Coordinates of C-alpha atoms in Angstrom, one line a residue:
X1 CA 0.1 -0.3 0.2
X2 CA 1.5 3.8 -1.2
X3 CA 2.2 6.1 2.2
X4 CA 0.4 9.0 1.5
X5 CA 1.2 11.8 4.7
X6 CA -0.8 15.3 4.3
X7 CA 1.7 17.7 2.2
X8 CA 1.0 21.0 5.1
X9 CA 2.5 18.8 7.6
X10 CA 5.7 18.8 6.0
X11 CA 5.7 23.0 6.6
X12 CA 3.9 22.6 10.7
X13 CA 5.7 23.3 14.1
X14 CA 3.5 22.5 16.3
X15 CA 2.6 23.8 20.3
X16 CA 1.7 21.1 21.8
X17 CA -0.9 23.1 24.5
X18 CA -2.9 21.3 28.0
X19 CA -5.9 23.7 27.5
X20 CA -6.5 24.0 31.5
X21 CA -2.9 25.8 32.1
X22 CA -1.8 27.8 29.1
X23 CA -4.4 30.7 28.8
X24 CA -8.1 31.4 30.8
X25 CA -10.2 34.3 29.1
X26 CA -12.4 36.8 31.4
X27 CA -15.4 35.1 28.9
X28 CA -15.7 31.9 30.1
X29 CA -17.2 32.5 33.3
X30 CA -16.5 29.9 36.0
X31 CA -18.9 28.4 38.0
X32 CA -16.5 28.0 41.3
X33 CA -13.1 28.4 43.0
X34 CA -10.0 27.2 40.7
X35 CA -6.5 27.4 42.4
X36 CA -4.0 29.8 42.0
X37 CA -2.6 30.4 39.0
X38 CA 0.9 30.0 39.8
X39 CA 0.8 27.6 42.4
X40 CA 1.6 24.4 42.2
X41 CA 0.2 21.7 39.9
X42 CA -1.9 19.2 41.8
X43 CA -3.6 15.9 40.6
X44 CA -7.3 16.7 41.0
X45 CA -7.3 20.4 40.8
X46 CA -8.3 22.7 38.0
X47 CA -6.8 26.2 37.1
X48 CA -9.5 27.2 34.6
X49 CA -7.5 27.6 30.8
X50 CA -10.0 27.5 28.1
X51 CA -9.9 27.3 25.1
X52 CA -11.2 31.3 24.4
X53 CA -7.6 31.7 26.4
X54 CA -5.9 30.1 24.0
X55 CA -8.0 31.9 20.7
X56 CA -6.5 35.2 22.5
X57 CA -3.2 34.1 23.0
X58 CA -2.7 33.3 19.3
X59 CA -0.6 36.3 18.4
X60 CA 2.2 35.0 20.6
X61 CA 1.9 32.0 19.2
X62 CA 2.5 33.6 16.2
X63 CA 5.0 35.8 17.1
X64 CA 6.1 32.5 18.8
X65 CA 6.4 31.1 14.5
X66 CA 4.2 28.0 15.0
X67 CA 1.8 27.5 12.4
X68 CA -0.1 24.3 13.8
X69 CA -1.5 23.6 17.3
X70 CA -1.8 19.9 19.3
X71 CA -3.8 20.3 21.7
X72 CA -5.3 16.9 25.0
X73 CA -8.9 16.2 25.6
X74 CA -11.1 18.8 25.2
X75 CA -14.7 16.8 25.6
X76 CA -16.3 17.1 29.3
X77 CA -14.8 15.0 31.6
X78 CA -14.8 15.5 35.3
X79 CA -10.7 15.6 35.6
X80 CA -8.6 18.5 34.5
X81 CA -6.5 16.6 31.7
X82 CA -9.5 15.0 29.9
X83 CA -8.7 11.7 29.2
X84 CA -12.7 10.4 30.6
X85 CA -14.7 11.2 28.8
X86 CA -17.6 11.7 29.5
X87 CA -19.2 12.8 26.4
X88 CA -17.3 12.9 22.9
X89 CA -19.4 15.5 20.8
X90 CA -20.2 18.1 24.3
X91 CA -17.0 20.0 24.6
X92 CA -16.5 20.8 28.1
X93 CA -18.0 23.2 29.1
X94 CA -15.7 24.5 31.8
X95 CA -13.4 25.5 28.2
X96 CA -16.0 27.3 27.3
X97 CA -18.3 24.8 25.4
X98 CA -18.8 24.2 21.8
X99 CA -19.2 27.9 20.8
X100 CA -15.1 28.4 21.8
X101 CA -13.7 25.5 20.3
X102 CA -15.7 26.9 17.0
X103 CA -13.8 30.6 17.6
X104 CA -10.3 29.0 18.2
X105 CA -11.2 26.9 15.2
X106 CA -12.0 30.7 12.9
X107 CA -9.1 32.9 14.6
X108 CA -6.5 30.1 13.8
X109 CA -7.4 28.6 10.3
X110 CA -7.8 32.7 9.7
X111 CA -4.0 32.8 10.7
X112 CA -3.0 30.0 9.0
X113 CA -2.8 27.8 11.8
X114 CA -4.4 23.7 12.2
X115 CA -5.6 22.5 15.3
X116 CA -5.9 18.8 15.9
X117 CA -8.0 17.0 18.4
X118 CA -6.7 14.5 20.9
X119 CA -8.7 11.3 20.5
X120 CA -9.2 9.3 23.9
X121 CA -11.1 5.7 22.1
X122 CA -9.1 3.2 24.2
X123 CA -11.6 3.3 27.4
X124 CA -14.0 6.5 28.7
X125 CA -14.8 8.4 31.7
X126 CA -16.8 6.4 34.4
X127 CA -19.5 9.6 34.0
X128 CA -19.8 8.6 29.7
X129 CA -22.9 7.7 29.9
X130 CA -23.6 4.6 28.3
X131 CA -21.4 2.9 31.8
X132 CA -23.8 5.4 33.7
X133 CA -26.3 3.2 31.9
X134 CA -24.8 0.1 33.4
X135 CA -23.8 1.5 37.0
X136 CA -27.7 2.7 36.8
X137 CA -29.4 -0.8 36.0
X138 CA -26.5 -3.4 35.9
X139 CA -26.3 -6.0 32.9
X140 CA -29.6 -5.3 32.4
X141 CA -28.3 -1.8 30.2
X142 CA -28.9 -2.3 26.3
X143 CA -25.5 -0.8 26.3
X144 CA -23.7 -3.9 28.4
X145 CA -21.7 -4.8 25.2
X146 CA -20.5 -2.0 24.9
X147 CA -17.6 -3.2 28.1
X148 CA -15.8 -5.9 29.3
X149 CA -17.9 -6.7 31.6
X150 CA -17.8 -10.2 34.8
X151 CA -20.0 -12.6 33.9
X152 CA -22.0 -11.3 37.0
X153 CA -22.7 -8.1 35.9
X154 CA -23.5 -8.9 32.7
X155 CA -25.9 -11.8 34.1
X156 CA -27.4 -8.9 36.5
X157 CA -25.9 -10.9 39.8
X158 CA -24.1 -8.0 40.9
X159 CA -23.9 -4.2 40.1
X160 CA -20.3 -2.7 39.1
X161 CA -18.4 -1.3 42.1
X162 CA -16.0 1.9 40.0
X163 CA -14.9 3.6 43.1
X164 CA -13.0 0.9 45.1
X165 CA -10.8 2.0 48.4
X166 CA -7.2 2.8 47.7
X167 CA -5.3 0.1 47.7
X168 CA -8.4 -2.6 46.8
X169 CA -8.6 -4.8 44.1
X170 CA -8.6 -3.4 40.4
X171 CA -8.9 -6.6 38.4
X172 CA -11.8 -7.4 36.1
X173 CA -13.8 -9.6 39.1
X174 CA -13.7 -7.0 42.0
X175 CA -14.3 -4.0 39.9
X176 CA -17.3 -5.8 37.8
X177 CA -15.7 -4.1 34.5
X178 CA -12.5 -3.5 32.7
X179 CA -10.9 -0.9 33.3
X180 CA -7.1 0.1 31.8
X181 CA -4.5 -0.8 33.5
X182 CA -6.8 -1.1 36.4
X183 CA -7.6 2.3 36.8
X184 CA -11.2 2.1 37.9
X185 CA -11.8 6.1 36.9
X186 CA -11.2 4.6 32.8
X187 CA -13.4 1.5 31.7
X188 CA -11.9 -0.2 28.4
X189 CA -14.8 0.1 25.6
X190 CA -15.2 -2.8 23.5
X191 CA -14.7 -1.1 20.4
X192 CA -15.0 -5.5 18.6
X193 CA -18.9 -4.0 19.6
X194 CA -20.7 -2.8 16.5
X195 CA -22.5 0.5 18.2
X196 CA -19.0 1.2 19.8
X197 CA -17.1 0.9 16.4
X198 CA -19.6 2.8 14.2
X199 CA -20.2 5.1 17.5
X200 CA -16.1 6.1 17.8
X201 CA -16.0 6.1 13.8
X202 CA -18.8 8.6 14.0
X203 CA -17.4 10.7 16.3
X204 CA -14.6 11.4 14.8
X205 CA -15.9 12.2 11.3
X206 CA -18.1 14.7 13.1
X207 CA -15.1 16.9 14.2
X208 CA -13.7 16.4 11.1
X209 CA -16.2 18.2 10.2
X210 CA -16.6 20.8 12.3
X211 CA -12.9 22.2 11.1
X212 CA -10.2 20.4 12.9
X213 CA -7.2 19.1 11.4
X214 CA -6.4 16.3 12.2
X215 CA -6.5 13.4 14.6
X216 CA -3.2 12.2 17.4
X217 CA -3.9 8.8 19.0
X218 CA -3.8 7.9 22.4
X219 CA -2.7 4.5 23.3
X220 CA -4.1 3.5 20.5
X221 CA -2.0 0.0 20.4
X222 CA -4.4 -0.5 23.1
X223 CA -7.1 -1.9 20.3
X224 CA -5.2 -4.6 18.7
X225 CA -7.1 -4.4 15.9
X226 CA -5.8 -3.2 12.8
X227 CA -9.2 -3.2 10.8
X228 CA -10.6 -1.1 13.1
X229 CA -7.6 2.0 12.6
X230 CA -7.9 1.0 8.4
X231 CA -12.1 1.9 9.1
X232 CA -10.7 4.7 11.2
X233 CA -8.8 6.1 8.4
X234 CA -10.5 5.2 6.0
X235 CA -13.2 7.5 7.4
X236 CA -11.0 10.5 7.6
X237 CA -10.0 10.9 5.3
X238 CA -13.6 10.7 3.4
X239 CA -14.1 13.3 5.0
X240 CA -10.9 15.3 4.9
X241 CA -7.7 14.2 2.8
X242 CA -5.8 16.2 4.2
X243 CA -6.5 15.3 8.2
X244 CA -3.2 14.6 9.9
X245 CA -3.3 10.8 11.6
X246 CA -0.7 10.3 14.1
X247 CA -1.0 7.6 17.5
X248 CA 0.6 8.0 20.5
X249 CA 3.3 5.2 20.0
X250 CA 6.1 4.9 22.4
X251 CA 8.9 2.5 20.7
X252 CA 10.4 2.3 16.9
X253 CA 6.7 1.2 15.0
X254 CA 6.5 1.0 10.7
X255 CA 3.7 -1.3 11.8
X256 CA 1.4 1.2 11.5
X257 CA 2.5 3.7 9.3
X258 CA 1.7 0.9 6.2
X259 CA -0.4 3.3 4.4
X260 CA -3.8 2.4 6.4
X261 CA -3.7 3.7 9.4
X262 CA -1.6 6.8 10.8
X263 CA 1.0 9.0 8.8
X264 CA 2.9 9.3 11.9
X265 CA 3.7 8.6 15.5
X266 CA 4.8 10.4 18.7
X267 CA 8.6 10.2 17.8
X268 CA 9.3 9.6 21.4
X269 CA 11.8 7.3 20.0
X270 CA 13.9 10.1 18.1
X271 CA 13.6 12.9 21.2
X272 CA 15.3 10.2 23.5
X273 CA 18.2 9.9 21.4
X274 CA 18.4 13.5 21.3
X275 CA 18.6 15.0 25.4
X276 CA 20.6 11.4 25.7
X277 CA 22.9 13.4 23.0
X278 CA 22.7 17.2 24.5
X279 CA 22.5 15.9 27.9
X280 CA 25.2 14.7 28.6
X281 CA 26.6 15.4 32.2
X282 CA 23.4 17.3 32.5
X283 CA 21.6 14.1 32.8
X284 CA 18.9 14.1 35.7
X285 CA 19.2 9.9 36.0
X286 CA 16.7 10.1 38.5
X287 CA 13.8 12.3 36.9
X288 CA 15.2 9.4 34.1
X289 CA 14.8 6.1 35.8
X290 CA 11.8 7.6 37.6
X291 CA 9.7 7.4 34.1
X292 CA 8.2 4.2 33.4
X293 CA 9.7 4.6 29.5
X294 CA 12.5 7.0 29.7
X295 CA 14.0 4.9 32.3
X296 CA 16.4 2.8 30.4
X297 CA 15.8 4.0 26.8
X298 CA 17.6 7.8 27.8
X299 CA 21.7 7.7 28.6
X300 CA 24.3 9.3 27.3
X301 CA 24.8 9.1 23.8
X302 CA 27.9 10.3 21.4
X303 CA 28.6 11.9 19.0
X304 CA 29.4 8.4 17.3
X305 CA 26.0 6.4 19.0
X306 CA 23.7 9.4 18.4
X307 CA 24.4 9.5 14.3
X308 CA 24.3 5.7 15.1
X309 CA 20.8 5.7 16.3
X310 CA 19.5 9.3 14.1
X311 CA 20.3 6.8 11.3
X312 CA 18.4 4.0 12.0
X313 CA 15.8 5.6 13.7
X314 CA 15.5 7.6 9.1
X315 CA 16.5 4.4 7.8
X316 CA 13.3 2.3 9.2
X317 CA 9.9 4.5 7.8
X318 CA 9.7 5.7 4.2
X319 CA 10.3 9.2 3.6
X320 CA 7.2 10.7 3.1
X321 CA 6.4 9.4 7.3
X322 CA 9.8 10.5 8.3
X323 CA 8.5 14.2 6.7
X324 CA 5.4 13.8 9.2
X325 CA 7.0 12.3 11.9
X326 CA 6.0 14.3 15.8
X327 CA 9.7 15.6 17.1
X328 CA 8.5 16.0 20.5
X329 CA 11.1 17.0 23.4
X330 CA 7.8 17.3 26.4
X331 CA 4.8 16.1 26.7
X332 CA 2.7 16.4 29.2
X333 CA 2.8 12.0 29.5
X334 CA 6.9 12.8 30.4
X335 CA 9.2 15.0 32.8
X336 CA 9.7 18.3 30.6
X337 CA 12.7 18.3 29.5
X338 CA 14.9 21.2 30.7
X339 CA 14.1 19.2 34.2
X340 CA 15.6 16.1 32.4
X341 CA 18.7 18.1 31.5
X342 CA 19.1 19.1 34.5
X343 CA 18.2 22.4 33.8
X344 CA 20.9 23.2 31.4
X345 CA 20.0 25.9 29.1
X346 CA 22.3 25.3 26.7
X347 CA 22.1 22.4 26.3
X348 CA 17.5 22.2 25.7
X349 CA 18.3 24.9 22.5
X350 CA 20.7 22.2 21.3
X351 CA 18.0 19.9 21.4
X352 CA 15.7 22.5 20.0
X353 CA 18.5 23.5 17.6
X354 CA 18.0 19.1 16.1
X355 CA 14.4 19.6 15.7
X356 CA 14.2 22.6 13.8
X357 CA 16.7 20.6 11.2
X358 CA 16.1 17.2 10.6
X359 CA 13.4 16.0 9.2
X360 CA 9.4 16.2 10.4
X361 CA 7.5 18.7 12.6
X362 CA 9.0 19.9 15.2
X363 CA 6.5 20.1 18.4
X364 CA 7.3 22.7 21.8
X365 CA 5.6 21.3 24.5
X366 CA 4.1 24.8 26.1
X367 CA 5.5 26.8 28.7
X368 CA 9.4 24.8 27.1
X369 CA 10.5 28.3 25.3
X370 CA 10.1 30.1 28.6
X371 CA 11.7 28.0 30.7
X372 CA 8.9 26.0 32.1
X373 CA 10.3 23.2 34.1
X374 CA 8.1 20.3 35.4
X375 CA 8.9 16.3 36.3
X376 CA 6.6 13.5 36.0
X377 CA 2.7 13.5 36.4
X378 CA 1.1 16.0 37.9
X379 CA 4.2 18.6 38.0
X380 CA 4.9 18.3 34.0
X381 CA 1.4 20.7 33.6
X382 CA 1.9 23.7 35.4
X383 CA 0.8 26.2 34.1
X384 CA 1.8 29.1 31.7
X385 CA 4.3 31.5 33.3
X386 CA 2.1 34.7 31.4
X387 CA 4.2 38.4 32.9
X388 CA 0.7 39.7 33.9
X389 CA -0.1 37.6 36.1
X390 CA 3.0 37.8 37.5
X391 CA 5.4 34.9 35.9
X392 CA 8.7 35.5 35.4
X393 CA 9.4 33.7 31.4
X394 CA 12.4 33.2 30.1
X395 CA 12.8 35.4 27.4
X396 CA 16.4 34.9 26.4
X397 CA 15.9 31.9 25.7
X398 CA 11.9 32.5 24.2
X399 CA 14.3 34.6 21.9
X400 CA 16.2 31.0 20.9
X401 CA 13.1 29.0 20.5
X402 CA 11.5 31.6 18.4
X403 CA 15.2 32.6 16.0
X404 CA 15.0 28.6 15.5
X405 CA 11.4 28.5 14.7
X406 CA 11.8 31.5 12.1
X407 CA 15.4 29.7 10.5
X408 CA 13.0 26.6 9.8
X409 CA 10.2 28.2 8.2
X410 CA 12.3 30.7 5.9
X411 CA 14.6 27.5 4.5
X412 CA 12.2 25.3 2.7
X413 CA 15.4 22.3 2.4
X414 CA 15.3 22.6 6.5
X415 CA 11.6 21.5 6.0
X416 CA 11.3 19.6 2.6
X417 CA 15.4 19.0 2.4
X418 CA 16.8 15.4 1.8
X419 CA 18.7 13.5 4.9
X420 CA 22.0 11.1 3.4
X421 CA 24.5 9.7 6.4
X422 CA 26.5 12.0 8.0
X423 CA 29.3 13.6 6.8
X424 CA 31.3 14.2 9.7
X425 CA 30.5 11.8 13.4
X426 CA 32.9 12.2 15.6
X427 CA 33.1 11.6 20.4
X428 CA 30.7 16.1 20.3
X429 CA 30.8 16.4 16.3
X430 CA 27.9 15.5 13.6
X431 CA 27.8 17.2 10.3
X432 CA 24.8 16.8 8.2
X433 CA 23.8 17.6 4.8
X434 CA 19.7 18.2 3.9
X435 CA 18.9 19.4 -0.3
X436 CA 16.0 20.4 -1.7
X437 CA 15.3 22.0 -5.2
X438 CA 18.8 23.0 -5.3
X439 CA 19.3 24.2 -2.1
X440 CA 21.6 22.6 0.0
X441 CA 21.6 23.0 4.2
X442 CA 24.2 22.0 5.9
X443 CA 23.9 21.9 9.6
X444 CA 26.8 21.3 12.6
X445 CA 26.0 20.1 16.2
X446 CA 28.6 20.3 19.0
X447 CA 27.6 18.6 22.4
X448 CA 31.2 18.8 24.3
X449 CA 31.9 21.8 26.1
X450 CA 34.6 23.0 23.2
X451 CA 34.5 25.2 20.0
X452 CA 35.4 22.4 16.7
X453 CA 36.9 23.3 13.6
X454 CA 35.5 20.6 11.2
X455 CA 36.8 20.2 7.3
X456 CA 34.0 17.9 5.3
X457 CA 33.9 17.0 1.7
X458 CA 30.3 18.0 0.2
X459 CA 28.5 16.2 -1.6
X460 CA 28.2 16.1 -5.5
X461 CA 26.3 19.2 -5.8
X462 CA 27.0 21.0 -3.0
X463 CA 30.3 23.0 -3.5
X464 CA 28.7 26.3 -3.3
X465 CA 28.7 29.0 -1.4
X466 CA 27.1 29.6 1.5
X467 CA 25.8 32.0 4.7
X468 CA 25.5 30.9 8.4
X469 CA 22.4 31.1 9.0
X470 CA 23.2 31.1 12.8
X471 CA 26.3 33.2 13.1
X472 CA 28.5 36.4 12.5
X473 CA 29.9 34.9 9.4
X474 CA 27.7 36.2 6.4
X475 CA 29.8 33.8 3.5
X476 CA 31.7 31.0 3.4
X477 CA 33.1 28.7 0.2
X478 CA 33.6 25.3 0.1
X479 CA 37.1 25.0 -1.9
X480 CA 37.3 21.9 -4.0
X481 CA 34.1 19.7 -2.4
X482 CA 35.9 20.9 1.1
X483 CA 34.2 23.5 3.4
X484 CA 35.3 23.9 6.9
X485 CA 33.1 25.3 9.5
X486 CA 33.5 25.7 13.3
X487 CA 30.8 24.5 15.5
X488 CA 30.2 26.5 19.1
X489 CA 30.3 24.3 21.9
X490 CA 26.8 23.1 23.5
X491 CA 24.9 23.8 20.3
X492 CA 25.9 24.5 16.0
X493 CA 26.1 25.8 13.4
X494 CA 23.4 26.1 10.5
X495 CA 24.3 26.8 6.8
X496 CA 22.8 27.6 4.0
X497 CA 23.7 27.8 0.1
X498 CA 23.5 30.7 -1.7

């Protein structure tokens, strides 16, 4: 099957937003008291961010340079993260409801920005109306086949027990239903049931018709049915031929990207490699060891090890897939990059240079660009530190992020260029070449503490004059196919052919 990925994603720079924590609008009334904006995040607390707050801050995102937004779940729920859905057809009133989403989409699209929503189709919340129906009527409910119920519940001999005591048994037998990872708040849907499949596919179609630009799919591997995701793609693409479908899979998984299910994955393996390369002695090993996925996956990498891993990750997928992979450094499911890097802002800047210059769509997790820190959930979900609310955003780091995002935006070769084997690799430095329609980009990164001068033999066709896009040298000329690069410590050099 041929691979058909959306063309617009090749030019996209994403910004991931956890809606409760980014920005609050005075136009969205709140029903009661909230946690203070500047207090530490908690597991269950609400800060009051909403969709109109995002819409009102689109000029900030535009100035940052991003042109696509990925929102974590926005549908009605009783949790601040909204991964336990109550109603897939209702935007949570705390976020402003459907009217707020309409305004956000319209204002974003006016600015040429795309918006991707988070689809949680493996499990629901206890308040999801078909599950609530079972809680009220037990095995007599016509929705009993929508979930994986214990035989005693199906037979009407007992009711589910959705609120067990802390530390109690959460098996199917104890709860009366299968809960995802044994979490009582997350009943697992029976996606083998035709009515459930049709309901979920209808949800996907509905919001694409409403105007969203794609779906990020939560834990898709938990739905162990290729046919479900094949139908999902077919139905979505029938509504929006350029809809972006990206899956949350933490491993290298080319079987998901053959053209019949997803366009891309959240590229955690690349993030882990980048953080290992740029972090070196700065890595906070306690933070890494405390995360269920990062433990054992993020280790210090020298230039040669990072180069080998990079070549592996770029070669395992079709080039049209690589071009649209979601290249993140942080997310709501992992410690923030700056925390993983032990607070080393130079290392974070180098990491962002790599995501800005490698194939794929770079994704900034809200607040990373101004130095927000945080370990595992809930601390990786702190509020954005708006200066007018007393916050202290790191404006120097912000300027670095803006510069690199603009560099990628201004030069198609950094978005669409081919990438072959590294031109040079040693313990600290990696030199890469990309080419697009006759324009070449030579990028060199250095994870060492000393500046380096490197001479590389250029590929055929790259023997040209170059501009130094990050330094002060206006013109650098190759001589007989040889190019000499000065690479600053813990950063890099980007040269674009003239």
